[in-house]
Short mmCIF file of C-alpha atoms and ligand atoms in Angstrom, two decimals:
data_model
loop_
_atom_site.label_atom_id
_atom_site.label_comp_id
_atom_site.label_asym_id
_atom_site.label_seq_id
_atom_site.Cartn_x
_atom_site.Cartn_y
_atom_site.Cartn_z
CA MET A 1 16.08 -91.82 -15.95
CA SER A 2 16.71 -88.65 -17.91
CA PHE A 3 19.20 -88.55 -20.67
CA ARG A 4 20.15 -85.00 -20.22
CA THR A 5 23.35 -83.95 -18.50
CA GLU A 6 22.31 -83.07 -14.98
CA ARG A 7 23.85 -80.21 -13.06
CA PRO A 8 25.70 -81.90 -9.84
CA GLN A 9 24.12 -81.21 -6.63
CA SER A 10 26.28 -78.29 -5.80
CA TRP A 11 28.98 -76.73 -7.54
CA GLN A 12 31.07 -73.61 -6.83
CA VAL A 13 31.01 -70.30 -9.28
CA CYS A 14 32.87 -67.33 -9.18
CA THR A 15 30.98 -63.73 -7.96
CA ALA A 16 33.21 -62.02 -10.57
CA CYS A 17 33.84 -63.68 -13.78
CA GLY A 18 31.26 -66.43 -13.52
CA ASN A 19 33.54 -69.27 -14.04
CA GLU A 20 32.59 -72.52 -12.52
CA ALA A 21 34.60 -75.03 -10.20
CA THR A 22 33.44 -78.20 -8.92
CA GLU A 23 32.15 -78.55 -5.35
CA LEU A 24 35.55 -80.53 -4.26
CA ASP A 25 38.00 -78.08 -5.92
CA PRO A 26 40.11 -76.80 -2.85
CA HIS A 27 41.32 -73.25 -4.39
CA PRO A 28 40.59 -70.04 -1.91
CA ARG A 29 39.65 -68.01 -5.10
CA CYS A 30 38.57 -68.01 -8.90
CA THR A 31 41.65 -69.68 -10.79
CA VAL A 32 40.96 -67.46 -13.88
CA CYS A 33 40.23 -64.07 -12.01
CA GLY A 34 41.32 -64.26 -8.43
CA GLY A 35 37.25 -63.69 -7.72
CA LEU A 36 35.55 -64.98 -4.74
CA LEU A 37 33.70 -67.96 -5.30
CA ALA A 38 30.30 -69.00 -4.27
CA LEU A 39 28.17 -72.42 -3.85
CA ALA A 40 25.60 -73.07 -5.98
CA HIS A 41 23.10 -75.53 -5.10
CA ARG A 42 20.43 -77.39 -7.13
CA PRO A 43 17.18 -77.19 -5.76
CA PRO A 44 15.84 -80.49 -4.61
CA ALA A 45 12.78 -82.19 -6.37
CA LEU A 46 10.40 -81.13 -3.02
CA THR A 47 7.53 -79.14 -2.66
CA ARG A 48 7.85 -76.31 -0.33
CA ALA A 49 5.68 -78.17 2.34
CA GLU A 50 7.87 -81.22 2.16
CA LEU A 51 11.23 -79.25 2.33
CA LEU A 52 10.07 -77.25 5.44
CA ALA A 53 8.62 -80.62 6.85
CA ARG A 54 12.21 -81.94 6.50
CA PHE A 55 13.79 -78.92 8.22
CA ALA A 56 11.15 -79.25 11.06
CA GLU A 57 12.17 -83.06 11.63
CA ARG A 58 15.71 -82.90 12.03
CA ARG A 59 16.08 -82.23 15.55
CA ASP A 60 17.75 -85.61 16.05
CA ASP A 61 19.98 -86.06 13.22
CA GLY A 62 22.18 -89.08 13.88
CA PRO A 63 25.88 -89.14 14.90
CA GLY A 64 27.79 -86.02 14.57
CA ALA A 65 25.01 -83.60 13.56
CA THR A 66 22.50 -84.52 16.49
CA GLY A 67 20.24 -81.78 16.55
CA SER A 68 22.37 -79.19 14.67
CA GLY A 69 20.90 -75.92 13.55
CA VAL A 70 23.15 -75.67 10.47
CA TRP A 71 22.68 -79.11 8.98
CA ARG A 72 19.23 -78.99 9.44
CA PHE A 73 19.22 -77.14 6.54
CA ARG A 74 21.80 -79.35 4.40
CA GLU A 75 19.68 -78.95 1.35
CA MET A 76 20.84 -75.26 1.26
CA VAL A 77 24.39 -75.69 3.01
CA LEU A 78 25.90 -78.72 1.56
CA PRO A 79 23.56 -81.41 0.58
CA THR A 80 26.24 -84.06 -0.38
CA ALA A 81 28.28 -83.77 2.84
CA THR A 82 28.34 -86.84 5.13
CA ASP A 83 30.51 -87.46 8.33
CA VAL A 84 30.08 -83.45 9.47
CA VAL A 85 32.39 -82.18 11.89
CA SER A 86 29.41 -80.81 14.13
CA HIS A 87 29.41 -80.25 17.98
CA PRO A 88 26.49 -79.38 17.14
CA GLU A 89 25.78 -75.66 16.71
CA GLY A 90 23.16 -73.22 16.15
CA ASN A 91 19.53 -73.67 17.63
CA THR A 92 20.07 -70.36 18.96
CA PRO A 93 17.38 -68.38 21.04
CA LEU A 94 15.08 -65.56 19.68
CA LEU A 95 14.90 -63.45 22.68
CA HIS A 96 12.39 -60.67 23.64
CA ARG A 97 13.10 -58.01 26.50
CA ALA A 98 10.74 -55.10 27.17
CA ALA A 99 13.79 -53.04 28.67
CA LEU A 100 15.36 -53.08 25.44
CA ASP A 101 12.33 -52.39 23.26
CA ALA A 102 12.00 -49.09 25.60
CA TRP A 103 15.86 -48.53 25.03
CA ALA A 104 15.63 -48.66 21.15
CA GLY A 105 12.31 -47.35 21.06
CA ALA A 106 11.06 -50.39 19.57
CA ARG A 107 7.89 -52.16 20.54
CA ARG A 108 8.49 -55.33 18.26
CA LEU A 109 12.70 -56.30 18.75
CA LEU A 110 13.65 -59.50 18.87
CA LEU A 111 17.16 -60.74 19.54
CA LYS A 112 18.76 -63.47 17.85
CA HIS A 113 21.45 -64.57 20.41
CA GLU A 114 24.40 -66.34 18.51
CA GLY A 115 26.48 -66.22 21.53
CA HIS A 116 24.57 -69.46 22.46
CA ASN A 117 27.05 -71.24 19.95
CA PRO A 118 29.13 -73.97 21.32
CA THR A 119 32.34 -71.33 21.30
CA GLY A 120 30.22 -68.44 22.02
CA SER A 121 29.79 -66.94 18.32
CA PHE A 122 27.94 -67.39 14.92
CA LYS A 123 31.63 -68.28 13.67
CA ASP A 124 30.74 -72.02 14.53
CA ARG A 125 27.91 -72.25 11.89
CA GLY A 126 30.32 -71.34 8.93
CA MET A 127 33.02 -73.19 10.61
CA THR A 128 31.12 -76.96 11.10
CA VAL A 129 30.82 -76.68 7.09
CA GLY A 130 34.65 -75.21 6.41
CA VAL A 131 35.88 -77.57 8.41
CA THR A 132 33.93 -80.45 7.17
CA GLN A 133 34.86 -79.38 3.77
CA ALA A 134 38.68 -79.27 4.62
CA ARG A 135 38.63 -82.78 5.50
CA ARG A 136 36.58 -83.48 2.66
CA VAL A 137 39.37 -82.25 0.23
CA GLY A 138 42.09 -84.18 2.32
CA ALA A 139 43.47 -81.00 4.00
CA ARG A 140 46.43 -81.73 6.11
CA ALA A 141 46.17 -78.46 7.96
CA VAL A 142 43.33 -75.39 8.09
CA ALA A 143 44.45 -71.57 8.89
CA CYS A 144 42.85 -68.22 9.18
CA ALA A 145 43.40 -64.47 9.97
CA SER A 146 41.08 -63.50 13.12
CA THR A 147 40.10 -60.62 15.13
CA GLY A 148 39.41 -63.59 17.81
CA ASN A 149 36.21 -65.38 17.12
CA THR A 150 36.93 -66.98 13.82
CA SER A 151 40.17 -68.37 15.77
CA ALA A 152 38.44 -69.67 18.36
CA SER A 153 36.21 -71.51 16.57
CA LEU A 154 38.72 -72.74 14.02
CA ALA A 155 40.61 -73.96 16.66
CA SER A 156 37.77 -75.96 18.40
CA TYR A 157 36.52 -77.60 15.12
CA ALA A 158 40.27 -78.36 14.25
CA ALA A 159 40.52 -79.72 17.18
CA HIS A 160 37.43 -82.17 16.91
CA ALA A 161 38.46 -82.89 13.52
CA GLY A 162 41.85 -84.11 14.38
CA LEU A 163 43.30 -81.55 11.94
CA PRO A 164 46.33 -78.75 12.90
CA ALA A 165 45.14 -75.14 13.11
CA LEU A 166 47.49 -71.92 12.44
CA VAL A 167 45.66 -68.60 13.40
CA LEU A 168 47.01 -65.22 12.87
CA VAL A 169 45.63 -62.53 15.18
CA PRO A 170 46.59 -58.76 15.57
CA ALA A 171 49.12 -58.63 19.10
CA ASP A 172 47.45 -56.86 21.46
CA ARG A 173 44.26 -56.38 20.04
CA VAL A 174 42.44 -59.38 20.48
CA ALA A 175 39.66 -59.58 23.20
CA LEU A 176 40.75 -61.74 26.12
CA GLY A 177 38.16 -64.88 26.12
CA LYS A 178 38.90 -65.28 22.43
CA LEU A 179 42.88 -65.34 22.65
CA ALA A 180 42.29 -67.94 25.93
CA GLN A 181 40.11 -70.07 23.70
CA THR A 182 42.21 -70.14 21.09
CA LEU A 183 45.16 -71.32 23.26
CA ALA A 184 43.16 -73.64 25.09
CA TYR A 185 41.67 -75.72 22.22
CA GLY A 186 45.39 -75.90 20.54
CA ALA A 187 45.72 -74.04 17.75
CA THR A 188 49.22 -72.61 16.58
CA THR A 189 48.69 -68.91 17.57
CA LEU A 190 50.74 -66.22 15.65
CA LEU A 191 50.63 -63.06 17.64
CA VAL A 192 51.29 -60.52 14.28
CA ARG A 193 52.64 -56.86 15.20
CA GLY A 194 50.05 -55.50 12.89
CA ASP A 195 46.14 -55.27 12.31
CA PHE A 196 43.60 -57.53 11.09
CA ASP A 197 44.11 -56.50 7.50
CA ASP A 198 47.79 -57.44 7.65
CA CYS A 199 46.77 -60.85 9.21
CA LEU A 200 44.41 -61.67 6.28
CA ARG A 201 46.53 -60.75 3.67
CA LEU A 202 49.67 -62.57 5.37
CA VAL A 203 47.65 -65.86 5.74
CA GLU A 204 46.41 -65.86 2.14
CA GLU A 205 49.85 -65.50 1.12
CA ALA A 206 51.08 -68.40 3.72
CA SER A 207 47.95 -70.69 2.77
CA ALA A 208 49.17 -70.46 -1.00
CA GLN A 209 52.86 -71.34 -0.49
CA LEU A 210 52.39 -73.77 2.24
CA GLY A 211 49.38 -75.66 0.88
CA VAL A 212 47.29 -75.24 3.90
CA TYR A 213 43.45 -74.71 3.67
CA LEU A 214 42.22 -71.58 4.28
CA LEU A 215 39.09 -70.79 6.31
CA ASN A 216 38.70 -66.93 6.32
CA SER A 217 35.37 -65.67 5.76
CA ILE A 218 36.06 -65.46 1.82
CA ASN A 219 35.86 -69.38 2.27
CA PRO A 220 32.64 -69.88 0.41
CA PHE A 221 31.73 -72.98 2.38
CA ARG A 222 31.45 -70.96 5.52
CA ILE A 223 29.37 -68.42 4.13
CA GLU A 224 26.66 -71.38 3.65
CA GLY A 225 27.17 -72.13 7.29
CA GLN A 226 26.41 -68.51 8.33
CA LYS A 227 23.37 -68.44 5.98
CA THR A 228 21.64 -70.54 8.75
CA ILE A 229 21.54 -67.77 11.07
CA VAL A 230 18.57 -66.66 8.74
CA LEU A 231 17.12 -69.75 7.93
CA GLU A 232 16.54 -70.42 11.68
CA LEU A 233 15.34 -67.37 12.59
CA LEU A 234 12.73 -67.51 9.73
CA GLN A 235 12.09 -71.00 10.85
CA GLN A 236 11.82 -69.70 14.16
CA LEU A 237 8.92 -67.12 13.07
CA GLY A 238 7.00 -69.83 10.90
CA TRP A 239 8.29 -68.86 7.62
CA THR A 240 7.26 -65.23 7.82
CA ALA A 241 10.00 -62.54 7.27
CA PRO A 242 10.52 -59.69 9.61
CA ASP A 243 10.63 -56.21 8.44
CA TRP A 244 14.21 -55.57 9.48
CA ILE A 245 17.22 -57.82 10.17
CA VAL A 246 20.08 -55.52 11.67
CA LEU A 247 23.65 -56.90 12.05
CA PRO A 248 27.03 -55.65 13.04
CA ALA A 249 29.27 -55.36 10.10
CA GLY A 250 32.86 -55.74 9.90
CA ASN A 251 34.88 -57.99 7.05
CA LEU A 252 31.18 -58.16 5.47
CA GLY A 253 31.36 -62.03 5.29
CA ASN A 254 27.93 -62.36 7.48
CA THR A 255 26.15 -59.48 5.37
CA ALA A 256 27.02 -61.29 2.42
CA ALA A 257 25.61 -64.64 3.88
CA PHE A 258 22.48 -63.09 4.85
CA GLY A 259 21.79 -61.62 1.26
CA LYS A 260 22.33 -65.06 -0.10
CA ALA A 261 20.18 -66.65 2.46
CA LEU A 262 17.46 -64.42 1.50
CA ARG A 263 17.90 -64.28 -2.02
CA GLU A 264 17.83 -68.22 -1.91
CA ALA A 265 14.76 -68.51 0.48
CA ARG A 266 12.74 -66.51 -1.78
CA GLU A 267 13.84 -68.57 -4.99
CA TRP A 268 13.08 -71.66 -3.29
CA GLY A 269 9.81 -70.33 -2.60
CA LEU A 270 10.10 -70.36 1.37
CA ILE A 271 9.36 -66.61 2.18
CA ASP A 272 7.67 -64.18 -0.44
CA GLN A 273 8.65 -61.36 1.00
CA LEU A 274 12.23 -60.07 1.82
CA PRO A 275 13.04 -58.49 4.74
CA ARG A 276 15.24 -55.04 4.56
CA LEU A 277 19.13 -55.67 6.17
CA ALA A 278 20.54 -53.10 7.98
CA ALA A 279 24.26 -53.64 8.34
CA VAL A 280 25.87 -51.55 11.25
CA GLN A 281 29.44 -50.54 11.38
CA ALA A 282 31.45 -48.80 14.11
CA ALA A 283 32.22 -45.34 13.04
CA GLY A 284 35.89 -45.94 13.35
CA ALA A 285 35.61 -48.69 11.20
CA ALA A 286 33.10 -47.68 8.41
CA PRO A 287 34.40 -47.87 4.94
CA PHE A 288 31.13 -49.66 3.86
CA ALA A 289 28.96 -47.27 5.80
CA ARG A 290 30.96 -44.08 3.80
CA SER A 291 30.45 -46.05 0.47
CA PHE A 292 26.82 -46.57 0.97
CA THR A 293 25.84 -43.08 1.41
CA GLU A 294 27.46 -42.24 -1.95
CA GLY A 295 25.40 -45.23 -3.66
CA PHE A 296 28.31 -47.53 -3.39
CA GLU A 297 30.30 -45.71 -6.29
CA HIS A 298 33.58 -46.01 -4.29
CA ARG A 299 34.95 -48.73 -2.27
CA TYR A 300 36.92 -47.33 0.70
CA THR A 301 39.91 -48.62 2.87
CA VAL A 302 40.26 -47.17 6.44
CA ARG A 303 42.63 -47.49 9.59
CA ALA A 304 40.16 -49.19 11.50
CA GLU A 305 39.70 -48.00 15.28
CA THR A 306 37.06 -49.35 17.92
CA VAL A 307 36.32 -50.71 21.00
CA ALA A 308 34.42 -53.41 19.24
CA THR A 309 37.40 -55.63 18.02
CA ALA A 310 35.51 -57.90 16.16
CA ILE A 311 34.41 -55.39 13.64
CA ARG A 312 37.66 -53.44 13.59
CA ILE A 313 38.42 -53.98 10.07
CA GLY A 314 39.33 -51.53 7.40
CA ASN A 315 39.47 -53.39 4.26
CA PRO A 316 36.50 -55.54 4.39
CA ALA A 317 37.25 -58.84 2.42
CA SER A 318 33.37 -59.73 1.05
CA PHE A 319 32.86 -55.89 0.16
CA GLU A 320 31.18 -56.37 -3.33
CA ARG A 321 29.13 -59.45 -2.28
CA ALA A 322 27.66 -57.12 0.76
CA VAL A 323 26.85 -54.42 -1.53
CA GLU A 324 24.76 -57.14 -3.68
CA ALA A 325 22.92 -58.08 -0.22
CA ILE A 326 22.16 -54.51 0.66
CA ARG A 327 20.99 -53.59 -2.73
CA GLU A 328 18.94 -56.60 -3.34
CA THR A 329 16.99 -56.49 -0.04
CA ASP A 330 16.57 -52.54 -0.23
CA GLY A 331 18.67 -52.34 2.87
CA VAL A 332 20.72 -49.64 4.68
CA VAL A 333 24.47 -49.24 6.30
CA LEU A 334 24.90 -47.21 9.50
CA ALA A 335 28.01 -46.44 11.57
CA VAL A 336 27.23 -45.85 15.39
CA THR A 337 29.79 -44.74 17.74
CA ASP A 338 31.67 -46.28 20.16
CA GLU A 339 29.86 -44.28 22.86
CA GLU A 340 26.19 -45.54 21.37
CA ILE A 341 27.67 -49.20 21.14
CA LEU A 342 28.90 -49.49 24.57
CA GLU A 343 25.47 -47.69 25.92
CA ALA A 344 23.78 -50.22 23.91
CA LYS A 345 25.94 -52.98 25.42
CA ALA A 346 25.13 -51.66 28.93
CA ALA A 347 21.55 -51.76 28.29
CA ILE A 348 21.69 -55.66 26.67
CA ASP A 349 23.76 -56.52 29.77
CA GLY A 350 21.93 -55.13 32.31
CA SER A 351 18.74 -56.91 31.02
CA GLY A 352 20.51 -60.03 31.83
CA VAL A 353 20.92 -61.04 28.02
CA GLY A 354 24.51 -59.84 27.69
CA CYS A 355 26.81 -60.00 24.43
CA GLU A 356 30.15 -59.01 23.42
CA PRO A 357 30.70 -55.13 22.25
CA ALA A 358 30.60 -55.73 18.58
CA SER A 359 27.26 -57.57 18.80
CA ALA A 360 25.52 -54.23 20.47
CA ALA A 361 26.23 -52.25 17.56
CA SER A 362 22.94 -53.97 16.22
CA VAL A 363 20.83 -52.80 18.83
CA ALA A 364 22.66 -49.41 18.57
CA GLY A 365 21.59 -49.67 15.06
CA VAL A 366 17.99 -50.45 15.61
CA ARG A 367 17.85 -47.12 17.94
CA ASP A 368 19.50 -45.10 15.09
CA LEU A 369 16.82 -46.62 12.27
CA ILE A 370 13.89 -45.73 14.46
CA ARG A 371 15.10 -42.00 15.49
CA ARG A 372 15.95 -41.38 11.72
CA GLY A 373 12.25 -42.41 10.80
CA LEU A 374 13.90 -45.52 8.46
CA ALA A 375 11.86 -48.27 10.67
CA THR A 376 8.83 -47.34 12.64
CA PRO A 377 8.57 -48.56 16.21
CA ASP A 378 5.89 -51.35 15.23
CA GLN A 379 7.55 -52.79 12.61
CA HIS A 380 9.12 -56.10 13.02
CA THR A 381 12.79 -56.08 13.71
CA VAL A 382 15.29 -58.59 14.52
CA ALA A 383 18.92 -57.78 15.71
CA ILE A 384 21.66 -60.28 15.62
CA LEU A 385 23.56 -60.76 18.95
CA THR A 386 26.87 -62.08 17.23
CA GLY A 387 29.03 -62.94 20.43
CA HIS A 388 28.88 -63.95 24.03
CA ILE A 389 29.43 -61.32 26.66
CA LEU A 390 32.34 -63.21 28.15
CA LYS A 391 34.56 -62.98 25.21
CA ASP A 392 35.66 -59.50 26.22
CA PRO A 393 35.84 -59.73 29.90
CA GLY A 394 38.65 -56.69 29.79
CA ILE A 395 36.22 -54.22 28.31
CA LEU A 396 33.62 -54.95 31.26
CA LEU A 397 35.85 -54.67 34.15
CA GLU A 398 37.15 -51.46 32.57
CA TYR A 399 33.52 -49.96 31.94
CA HIS A 400 32.03 -50.96 35.20
CA GLY A 401 35.35 -50.66 37.56
CA LYS A 402 37.30 -48.05 36.40
CA ARG A 403 36.13 -45.58 33.63
CA GLU A 404 35.50 -41.92 35.07
CA PRO A 405 33.06 -40.12 35.00
CA ALA A 406 30.93 -43.23 35.44
CA PRO A 407 29.37 -44.36 32.20
CA PRO A 408 25.55 -44.89 31.55
CA GLY A 409 24.80 -48.21 33.42
CA ALA A 410 28.15 -48.41 35.23
CA ASN A 411 28.25 -50.72 37.99
CA ARG A 412 30.97 -49.92 40.47
CA PRO A 413 32.10 -53.09 42.81
CA ILE A 414 32.47 -52.17 46.04
CA GLU A 415 35.29 -53.15 48.26
CA ILE A 416 34.63 -53.83 51.99
CA GLU A 417 35.92 -55.00 55.18
CA PRO A 418 34.65 -58.40 56.35
CA SER A 419 31.93 -56.78 58.75
CA LEU A 420 28.13 -56.96 58.70
CA SER A 421 27.95 -53.46 59.11
CA ALA A 422 30.09 -52.70 56.11
CA VAL A 423 27.70 -54.91 53.91
CA ALA A 424 24.72 -52.89 55.45
CA ARG A 425 26.38 -49.56 54.69
CA ALA A 426 26.93 -50.83 51.04
CA MET A 427 23.54 -52.30 50.64
CA GLU A 428 22.03 -48.68 51.80
CA ALA A 429 24.38 -46.88 49.76
CA ARG A 430 22.58 -48.68 46.69
CA GLY A 431 19.03 -47.99 47.87
CA GLY A 432 18.97 -51.70 49.12
CA ARG A 433 19.57 -53.35 45.93
C1 PLP B 1 33.02 -61.86 13.07
C2 PLP B 1 32.19 -61.08 13.86
C3 PLP B 1 31.15 -59.92 13.61
C4 PLP B 1 31.44 -59.25 11.95
O1 PLP B 1 31.20 -60.31 11.02
P1 PLP B 1 31.70 -60.20 9.66
O2 PLP B 1 31.28 -61.34 8.73
O3 PLP B 1 33.14 -60.09 9.66
O4 PLP B 1 30.94 -58.82 9.22
C5 PLP B 1 30.50 -59.21 14.49
N1 PLP B 1 30.50 -59.73 15.95
C6 PLP B 1 30.80 -60.84 16.06
C7 PLP B 1 31.04 -61.07 17.53
C8 PLP B 1 32.19 -61.56 15.17
O5 PLP B 1 32.61 -62.52 15.72
ZN1 ZN B 2 36.54 -65.54 -11.80
#
């Protein structure tokens, strides 16, 4: 035994002032300066090959975490956790579709489809860790503000853990599938007459006053879980980094998580080259993209408006951490219009893959990267599809059924009399398809 004072396995550190807190400290922010906290882990005494072998073996992981694509990477997520709250989650596919290569002008575009998670978005990867931690610190209840997917995920994992959940979402602006899920999983659901940024401010105040454990994306344990999107895709690629990873960006928690995952993967010797990150915002909600064009000299707040409700955020909580992620990976930040997002979505849906509107921003971003000469068609590019097509059925019916003039890829339903001749006429009108 060594007599040196060893670091604990994991601890929390303030990203602003460096103050440290224990792993089980339940404060949502640094108690010294109010900055955001991050987890740090001591690397295990294993060689690269031994660690990768562990990751590869954990397909069947015992009760509670059987085959989880998050807990498989536990050394880099939360090594001391036992008794985890897992559905399981992760294990999402990496897809290739020639039709999307053609649409984006790429030759090697892969899609990491996070819509395959248990509640239909990547938020489950953070929530399994966040709700596990809530139980470890003895939380009586959990809470979040959300544009919809975080609330659906929190509601589901809280139900699994037997914890009451409180969610605050903007009234009228939550996609139908997300609101329906949140209600069905049993969370107390507050429809706030305001936007997401109002919800976020309110839930932070409420959690401080009411002693409820806060599970917004500022929660560092959620970030640890979301890192596994990157770890899992690197594993799927045999631990060789792609040239680009392209993701939609709203509150910037995921951009921060991707940066942290890549930094640690390199520090732990798992990869030797960093991919470049491209964070893609909707043009109507692009404070981060605007800041990027000015070398991140100023931080902006905007009044956000976009059809992609999951990234309809004007004052991103993880701004500074996301700046680091872009800087460290020689990354870029793009803004794409709602028209481009919907056109990309029609191409993704039409290829049979499907995703929610915000997810399509990543594929729209790939086309933009290539058109602007920032990426070449031959580069290995992975676009993250963040959520499932059924999250937002409202926009699908509007796009395909109602919008005038018919937009690209619109597939009008045809109402007919119950007769064979009417069926035949309809097929003829569609060229026999
Ligand atoms: C949460 C979410 C995003 C945005 O992620 P941030 O961490 O807020 O930047 C994008 N797409 C979907 C489907 C989401 O649920
Ligand atoms: Zn601090």
